Tab-separated table of C-alpha atoms in Angstrom:
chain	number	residue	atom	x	y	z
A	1	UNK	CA	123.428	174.177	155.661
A	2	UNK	CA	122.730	170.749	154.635
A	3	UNK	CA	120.305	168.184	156.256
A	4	UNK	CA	121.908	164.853	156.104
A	5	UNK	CA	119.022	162.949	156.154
A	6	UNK	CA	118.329	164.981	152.705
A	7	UNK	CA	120.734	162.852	151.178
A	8	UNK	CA	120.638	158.832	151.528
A	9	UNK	CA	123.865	157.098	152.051
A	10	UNK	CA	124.618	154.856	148.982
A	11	UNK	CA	123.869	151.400	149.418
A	12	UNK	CA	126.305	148.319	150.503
A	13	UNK	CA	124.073	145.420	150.033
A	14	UNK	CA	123.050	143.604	146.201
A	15	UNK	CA	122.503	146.663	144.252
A	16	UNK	CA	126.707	147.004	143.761
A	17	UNK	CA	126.889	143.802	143.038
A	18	UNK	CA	123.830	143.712	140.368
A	19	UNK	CA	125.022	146.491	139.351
A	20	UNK	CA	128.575	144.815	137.761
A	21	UNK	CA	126.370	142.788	135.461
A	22	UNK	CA	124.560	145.542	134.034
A	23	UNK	CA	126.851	146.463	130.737
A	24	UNK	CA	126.596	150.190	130.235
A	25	UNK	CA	126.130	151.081	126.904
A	26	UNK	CA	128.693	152.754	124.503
A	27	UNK	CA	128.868	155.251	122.156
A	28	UNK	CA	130.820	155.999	118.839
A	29	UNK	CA	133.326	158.454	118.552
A	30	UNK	CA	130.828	159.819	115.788
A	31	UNK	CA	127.691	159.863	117.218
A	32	UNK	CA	129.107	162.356	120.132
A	33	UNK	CA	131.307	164.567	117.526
A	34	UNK	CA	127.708	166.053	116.011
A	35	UNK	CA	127.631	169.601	116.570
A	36	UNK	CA	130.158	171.782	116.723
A	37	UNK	CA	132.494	170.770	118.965
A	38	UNK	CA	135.223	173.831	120.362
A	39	UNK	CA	138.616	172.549	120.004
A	40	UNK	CA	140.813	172.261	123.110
A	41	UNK	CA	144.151	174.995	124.109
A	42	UNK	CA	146.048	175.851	126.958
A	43	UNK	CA	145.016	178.942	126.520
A	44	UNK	CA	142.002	177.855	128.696
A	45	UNK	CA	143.588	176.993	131.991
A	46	UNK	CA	143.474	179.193	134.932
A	47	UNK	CA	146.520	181.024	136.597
A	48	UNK	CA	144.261	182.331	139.652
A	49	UNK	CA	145.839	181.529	143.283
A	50	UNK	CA	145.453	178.378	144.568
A	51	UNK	CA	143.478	178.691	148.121
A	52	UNK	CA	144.845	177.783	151.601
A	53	UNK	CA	144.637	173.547	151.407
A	54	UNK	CA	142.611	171.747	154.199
A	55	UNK	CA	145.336	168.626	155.411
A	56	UNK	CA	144.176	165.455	155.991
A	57	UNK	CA	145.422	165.851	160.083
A	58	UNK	CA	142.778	168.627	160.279
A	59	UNK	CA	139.952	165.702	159.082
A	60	UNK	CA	141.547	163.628	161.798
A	61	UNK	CA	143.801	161.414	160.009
A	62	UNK	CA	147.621	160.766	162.194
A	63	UNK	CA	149.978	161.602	159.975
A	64	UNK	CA	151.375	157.405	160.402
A	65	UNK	CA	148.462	156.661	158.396
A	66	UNK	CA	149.235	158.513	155.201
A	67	UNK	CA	151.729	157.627	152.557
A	68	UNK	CA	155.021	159.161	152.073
A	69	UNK	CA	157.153	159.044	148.617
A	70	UNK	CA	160.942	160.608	148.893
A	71	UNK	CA	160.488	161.806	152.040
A	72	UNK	CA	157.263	163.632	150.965
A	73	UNK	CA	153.824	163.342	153.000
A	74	UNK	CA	150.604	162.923	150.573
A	75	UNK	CA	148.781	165.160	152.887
A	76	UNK	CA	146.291	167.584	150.845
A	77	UNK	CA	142.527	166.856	151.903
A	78	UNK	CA	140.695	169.478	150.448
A	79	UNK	CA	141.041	172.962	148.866
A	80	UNK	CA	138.267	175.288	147.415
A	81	UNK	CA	137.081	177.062	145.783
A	82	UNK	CA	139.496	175.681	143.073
A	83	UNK	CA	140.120	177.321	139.672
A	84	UNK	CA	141.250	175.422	136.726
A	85	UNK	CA	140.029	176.970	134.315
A	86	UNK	CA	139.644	180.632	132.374
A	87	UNK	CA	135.767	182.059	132.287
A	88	UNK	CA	135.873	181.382	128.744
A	89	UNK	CA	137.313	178.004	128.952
A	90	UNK	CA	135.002	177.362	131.659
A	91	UNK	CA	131.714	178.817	129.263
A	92	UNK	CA	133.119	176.314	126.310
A	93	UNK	CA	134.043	173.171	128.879
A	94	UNK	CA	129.975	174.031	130.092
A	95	UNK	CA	129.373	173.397	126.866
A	96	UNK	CA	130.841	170.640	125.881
A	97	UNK	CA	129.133	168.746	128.623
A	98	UNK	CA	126.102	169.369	127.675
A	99	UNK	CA	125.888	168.567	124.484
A	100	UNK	CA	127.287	165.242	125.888
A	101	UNK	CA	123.837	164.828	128.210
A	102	UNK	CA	122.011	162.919	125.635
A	103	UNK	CA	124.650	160.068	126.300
A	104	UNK	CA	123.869	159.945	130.327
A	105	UNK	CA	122.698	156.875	131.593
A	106	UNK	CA	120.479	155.983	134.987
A	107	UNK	CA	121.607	154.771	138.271
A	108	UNK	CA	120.374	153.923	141.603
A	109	UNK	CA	123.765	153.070	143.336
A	110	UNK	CA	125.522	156.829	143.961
A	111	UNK	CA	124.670	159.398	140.889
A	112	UNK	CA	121.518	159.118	139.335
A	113	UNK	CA	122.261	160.407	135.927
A	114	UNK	CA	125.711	160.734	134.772
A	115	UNK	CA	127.888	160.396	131.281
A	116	UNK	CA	130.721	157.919	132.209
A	117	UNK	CA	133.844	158.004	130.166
A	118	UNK	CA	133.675	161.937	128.834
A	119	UNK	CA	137.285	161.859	126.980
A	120	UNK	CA	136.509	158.730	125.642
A	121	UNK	CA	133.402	160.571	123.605
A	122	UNK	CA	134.717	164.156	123.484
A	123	UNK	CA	138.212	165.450	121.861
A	124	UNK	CA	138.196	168.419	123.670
A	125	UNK	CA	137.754	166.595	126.994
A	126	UNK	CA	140.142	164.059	125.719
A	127	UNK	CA	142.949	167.007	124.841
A	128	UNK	CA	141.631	169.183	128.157
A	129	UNK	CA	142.707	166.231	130.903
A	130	UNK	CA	146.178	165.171	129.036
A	131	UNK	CA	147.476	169.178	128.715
A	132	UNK	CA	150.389	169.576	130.805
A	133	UNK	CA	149.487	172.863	131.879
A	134	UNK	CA	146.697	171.766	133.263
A	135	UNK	CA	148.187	168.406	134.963
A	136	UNK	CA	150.715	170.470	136.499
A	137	UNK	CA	148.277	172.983	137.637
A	138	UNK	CA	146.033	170.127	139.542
A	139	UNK	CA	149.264	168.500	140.688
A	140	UNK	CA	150.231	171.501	142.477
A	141	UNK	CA	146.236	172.039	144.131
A	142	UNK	CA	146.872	168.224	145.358
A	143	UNK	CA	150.752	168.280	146.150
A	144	UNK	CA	151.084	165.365	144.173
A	145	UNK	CA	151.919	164.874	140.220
A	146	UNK	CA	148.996	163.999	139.102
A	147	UNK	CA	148.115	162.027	135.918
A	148	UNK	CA	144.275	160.861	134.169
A	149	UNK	CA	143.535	157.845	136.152
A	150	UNK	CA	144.138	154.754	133.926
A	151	UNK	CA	140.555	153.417	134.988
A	152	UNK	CA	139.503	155.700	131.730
A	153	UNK	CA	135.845	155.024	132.793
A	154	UNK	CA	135.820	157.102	135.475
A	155	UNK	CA	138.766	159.750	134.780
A	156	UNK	CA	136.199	162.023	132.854
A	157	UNK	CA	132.706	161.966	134.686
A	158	UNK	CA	129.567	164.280	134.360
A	159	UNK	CA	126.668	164.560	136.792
A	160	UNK	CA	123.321	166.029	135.637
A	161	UNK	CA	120.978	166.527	138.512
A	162	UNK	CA	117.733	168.134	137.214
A	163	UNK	CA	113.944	167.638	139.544
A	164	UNK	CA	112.466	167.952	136.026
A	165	UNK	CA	113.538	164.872	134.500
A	166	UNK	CA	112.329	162.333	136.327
A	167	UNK	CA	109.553	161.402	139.533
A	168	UNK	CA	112.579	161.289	141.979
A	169	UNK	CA	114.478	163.485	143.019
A	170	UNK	CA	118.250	163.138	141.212
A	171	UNK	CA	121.376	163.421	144.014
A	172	UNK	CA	124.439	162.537	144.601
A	173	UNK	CA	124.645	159.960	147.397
A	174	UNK	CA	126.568	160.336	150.652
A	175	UNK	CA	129.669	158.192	149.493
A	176	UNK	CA	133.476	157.983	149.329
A	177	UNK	CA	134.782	157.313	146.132
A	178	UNK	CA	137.226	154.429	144.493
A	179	UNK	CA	139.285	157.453	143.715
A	180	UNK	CA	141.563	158.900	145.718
A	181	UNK	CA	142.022	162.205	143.777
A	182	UNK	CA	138.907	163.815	142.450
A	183	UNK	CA	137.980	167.367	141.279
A	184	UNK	CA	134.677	168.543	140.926
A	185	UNK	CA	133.887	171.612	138.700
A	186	UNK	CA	130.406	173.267	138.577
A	187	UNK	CA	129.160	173.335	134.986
A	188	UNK	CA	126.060	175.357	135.856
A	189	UNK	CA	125.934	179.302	136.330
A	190	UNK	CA	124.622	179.363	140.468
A	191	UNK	CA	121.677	181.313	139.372
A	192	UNK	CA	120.656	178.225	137.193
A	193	UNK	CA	119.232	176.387	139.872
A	194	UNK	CA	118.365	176.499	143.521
A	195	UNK	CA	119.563	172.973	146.117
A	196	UNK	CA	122.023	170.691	145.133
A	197	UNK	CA	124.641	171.726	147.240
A	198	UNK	CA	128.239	169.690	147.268
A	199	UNK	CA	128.523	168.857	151.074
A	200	UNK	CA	131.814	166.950	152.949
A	201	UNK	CA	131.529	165.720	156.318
A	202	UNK	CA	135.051	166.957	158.352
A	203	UNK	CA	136.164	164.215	159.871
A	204	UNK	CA	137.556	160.590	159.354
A	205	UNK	CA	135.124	158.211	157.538
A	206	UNK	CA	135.043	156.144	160.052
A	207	UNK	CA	133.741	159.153	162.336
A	208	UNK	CA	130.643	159.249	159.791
A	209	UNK	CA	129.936	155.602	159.469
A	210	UNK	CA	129.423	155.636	163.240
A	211	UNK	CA	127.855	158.948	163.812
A	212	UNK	CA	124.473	159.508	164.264
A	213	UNK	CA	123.982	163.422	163.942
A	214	UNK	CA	126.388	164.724	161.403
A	215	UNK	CA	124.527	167.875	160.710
A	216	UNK	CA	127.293	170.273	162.537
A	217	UNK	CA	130.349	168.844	160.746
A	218	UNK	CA	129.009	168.925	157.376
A	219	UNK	CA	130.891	172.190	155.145
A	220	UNK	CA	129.409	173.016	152.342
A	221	UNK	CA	131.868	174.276	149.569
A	222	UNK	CA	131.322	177.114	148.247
A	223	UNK	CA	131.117	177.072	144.431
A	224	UNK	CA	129.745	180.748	143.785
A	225	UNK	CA	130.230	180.572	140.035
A	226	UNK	CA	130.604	178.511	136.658
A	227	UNK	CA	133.746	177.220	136.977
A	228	UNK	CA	134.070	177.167	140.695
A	229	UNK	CA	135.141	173.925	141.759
A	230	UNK	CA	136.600	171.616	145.256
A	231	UNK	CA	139.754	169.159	145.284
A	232	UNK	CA	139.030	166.483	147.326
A	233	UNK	CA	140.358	163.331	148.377
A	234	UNK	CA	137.488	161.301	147.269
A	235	UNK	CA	138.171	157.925	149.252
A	236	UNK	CA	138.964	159.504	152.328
A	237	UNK	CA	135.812	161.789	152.580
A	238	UNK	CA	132.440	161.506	152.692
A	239	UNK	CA	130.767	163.590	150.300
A	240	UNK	CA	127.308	164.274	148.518
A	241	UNK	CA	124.723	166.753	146.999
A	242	UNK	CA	121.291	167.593	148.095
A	243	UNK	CA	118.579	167.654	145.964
A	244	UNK	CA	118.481	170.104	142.728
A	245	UNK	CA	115.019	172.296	144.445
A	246	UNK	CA	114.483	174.144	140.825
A	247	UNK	CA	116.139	174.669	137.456
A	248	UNK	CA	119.243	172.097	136.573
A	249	UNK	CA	122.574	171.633	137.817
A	250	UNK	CA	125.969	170.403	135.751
A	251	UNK	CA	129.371	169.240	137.407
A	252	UNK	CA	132.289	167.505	135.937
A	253	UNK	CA	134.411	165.419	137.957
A	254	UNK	CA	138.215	164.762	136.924
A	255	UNK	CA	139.242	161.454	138.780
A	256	UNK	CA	143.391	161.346	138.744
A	257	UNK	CA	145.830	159.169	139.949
A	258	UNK	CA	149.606	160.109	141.479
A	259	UNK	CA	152.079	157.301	140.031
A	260	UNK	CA	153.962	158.144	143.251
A	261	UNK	CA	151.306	156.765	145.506
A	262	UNK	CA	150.159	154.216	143.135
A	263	UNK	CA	150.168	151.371	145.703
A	264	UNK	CA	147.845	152.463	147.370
A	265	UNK	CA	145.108	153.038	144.695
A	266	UNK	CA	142.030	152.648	147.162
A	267	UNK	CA	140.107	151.376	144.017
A	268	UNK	CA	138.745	147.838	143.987
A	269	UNK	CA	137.368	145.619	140.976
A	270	UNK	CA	134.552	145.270	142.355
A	271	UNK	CA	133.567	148.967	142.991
A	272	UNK	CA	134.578	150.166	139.654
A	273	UNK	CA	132.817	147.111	137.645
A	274	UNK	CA	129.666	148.459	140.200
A	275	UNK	CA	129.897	151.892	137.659
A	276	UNK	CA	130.671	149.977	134.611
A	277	UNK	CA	130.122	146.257	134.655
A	278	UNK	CA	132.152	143.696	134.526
A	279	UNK	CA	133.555	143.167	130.647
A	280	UNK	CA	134.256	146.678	130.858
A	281	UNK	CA	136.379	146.609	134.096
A	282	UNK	CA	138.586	144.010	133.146
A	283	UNK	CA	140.970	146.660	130.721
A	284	UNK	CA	140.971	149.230	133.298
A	285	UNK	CA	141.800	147.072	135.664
A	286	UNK	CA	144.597	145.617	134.109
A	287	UNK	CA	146.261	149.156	133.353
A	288	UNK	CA	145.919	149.868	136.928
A	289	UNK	CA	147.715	146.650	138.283
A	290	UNK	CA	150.399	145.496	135.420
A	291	UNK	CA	153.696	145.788	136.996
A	292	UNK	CA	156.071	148.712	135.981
A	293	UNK	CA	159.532	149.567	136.316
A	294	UNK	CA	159.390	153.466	136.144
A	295	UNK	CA	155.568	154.538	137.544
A	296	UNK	CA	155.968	157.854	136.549
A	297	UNK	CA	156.584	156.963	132.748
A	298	UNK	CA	154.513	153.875	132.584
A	299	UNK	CA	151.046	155.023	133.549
A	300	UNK	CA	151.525	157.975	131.745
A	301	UNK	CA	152.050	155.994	128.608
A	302	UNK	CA	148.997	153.647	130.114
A	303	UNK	CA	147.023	157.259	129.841
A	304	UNK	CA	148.606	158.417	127.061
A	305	UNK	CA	149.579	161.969	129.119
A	306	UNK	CA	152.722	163.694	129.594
A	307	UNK	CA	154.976	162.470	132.348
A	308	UNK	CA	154.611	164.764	135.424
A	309	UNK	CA	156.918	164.329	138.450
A	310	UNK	CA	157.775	165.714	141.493
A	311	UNK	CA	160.201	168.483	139.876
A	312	UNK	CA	157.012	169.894	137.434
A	313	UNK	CA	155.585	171.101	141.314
A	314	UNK	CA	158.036	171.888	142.993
């Protein structure tokens, strides 16, 4: 069980907004290509069953308020625990991601230490999230065809939560996200660390903005093993992680888009340039709002994926 109070509630007053003028730092393809890096196949994703989904009517959402695309309700709050990839791809992604830790950076407004940008750094993160075995395999966890987001800041994400490493405690704030569609995939073997927990509160987010005790409709997903991971709509729910107790704790979060629901992209500039500042935000934001004629086939050039429709999960 998790203690809400354990976890603060990340913050809606200046810090977002000082936070779009702080310019976060990048990094040369070369400097994150030393070591040996694994190099990326299908091979590595995951066949397992996909578990019984969690709908967004069960969190409390009427089915008027959620989108429909060819007579086809985006309706898939959560399911986990999510497989999406083999052990050994999961044992290779684990390490990828940390030999990507020396280029985290600080924060006080959700994650406290993080490496923004992953595929823009990593070939084998870059190859991973543009596979179409893999896109189809998310699309059909989510119900949607899914694509990278085109915000490339904050498709590839990893959050390093270790007590050592600093005099506060590192967490992952109670927060919805700018992202709709968001995976999150424990990096760390379970018997790594003791805490940090990946808690969602069941219900509407409106529900938790006005609640005062939360404590009996938080879940608490149950990632058992490396690899283990949660599909969640991100904007919709709130979500955090309690405090890493002992030892450290890894998770990579894929943040995707559906071109079929594109409209209603909850993400806004001023959220996104809150992660990355605001030089940085104006690309991604123009990939995200320049017209189209064909969604499907224009943000997956914009991503540089394969084009995934409604017939690759059907």
């Amino acid at each position: 069980m998790i203690k809400t109070n354990s976890i603060p509630k990340f913050s809606t007053g200046l810090n977002p907004i000082k936070a779009t003028f702080n310019q976060r730092k990048r990094f040369r393809h070369k400097r994150a290509l030393e070591g040996n890096h694994p190099i990326w196949t299908s091979a590595y994703v995951a066949d397992d069953p996909i578990p019984e989904r969690i709908t967004m009517q069960d969190f409390g959402y009427p089915e008027s308020d959620l989108a429909r695309h060819d007579g086809r309700l985006d309706d898939t709050a959560v399911v986990t625990p999510i497989r999406l990839f083999t052990e050994e791809g999961s044992r290779l992604l684990s390490r990828v991601c940390k030999h990507l830790e020396k280029h985290a950076v600080e924060s006080d407004f959700i994650i406290s230490r993080r490496t923004r940008g992953g595929d823009l750094i990593s070939p084998f993160l870059y190859n991973m999230l543009r596979d179409r075995q893999l896109l189809v395999r998310m699309s059909k966890i989510a119900g949607v065809p899914l694509l990278p987001h085109v915000v490339r800041d904050a498709a590839v994400q990893i959050n390093y939560y270790s007590p050592e490493s600093g005099p506060s405690k590192e967490i992952g704030k109670w927060h919805v996200d700018g992202m709709e569609y968001v995976f999150t995939i424990l990096m760390t073997d379970p018997s790594e660390f003791t805490g940090g927990q990946f808690g969602y509160y069941f219900g509407r987010q409106d529900e938790f903005d006005n609640s005062t005790s939360r404590e009996d409709r938080v879940k608490v997903a149950p990632l058992e093993r490396l690899g283990d991971g949660i599909f969640a709509r991100g904007a919709h729910i709130y979500h955090g992680v309690s405090p890493v107790e002992s030892g450290s704790r890894m998770v990579l979060t894929l943040s995707m888009m559906s071109p079929a629901f594109v409209q209603r992209d909850p993400n806004t500039f001023s959220h996104i340039a809150a992660d990355d500042g605001i030089i940085h935000t104006i690309p991604n934001w123009l990939r995200l709002k320049w017209p189209t004629h064909n969604p499907f086939r224009d943000y997956a050039l914009r991503s540089g994926s394969p084009v995934i429709t409604w017939n690759d999960i059907n």
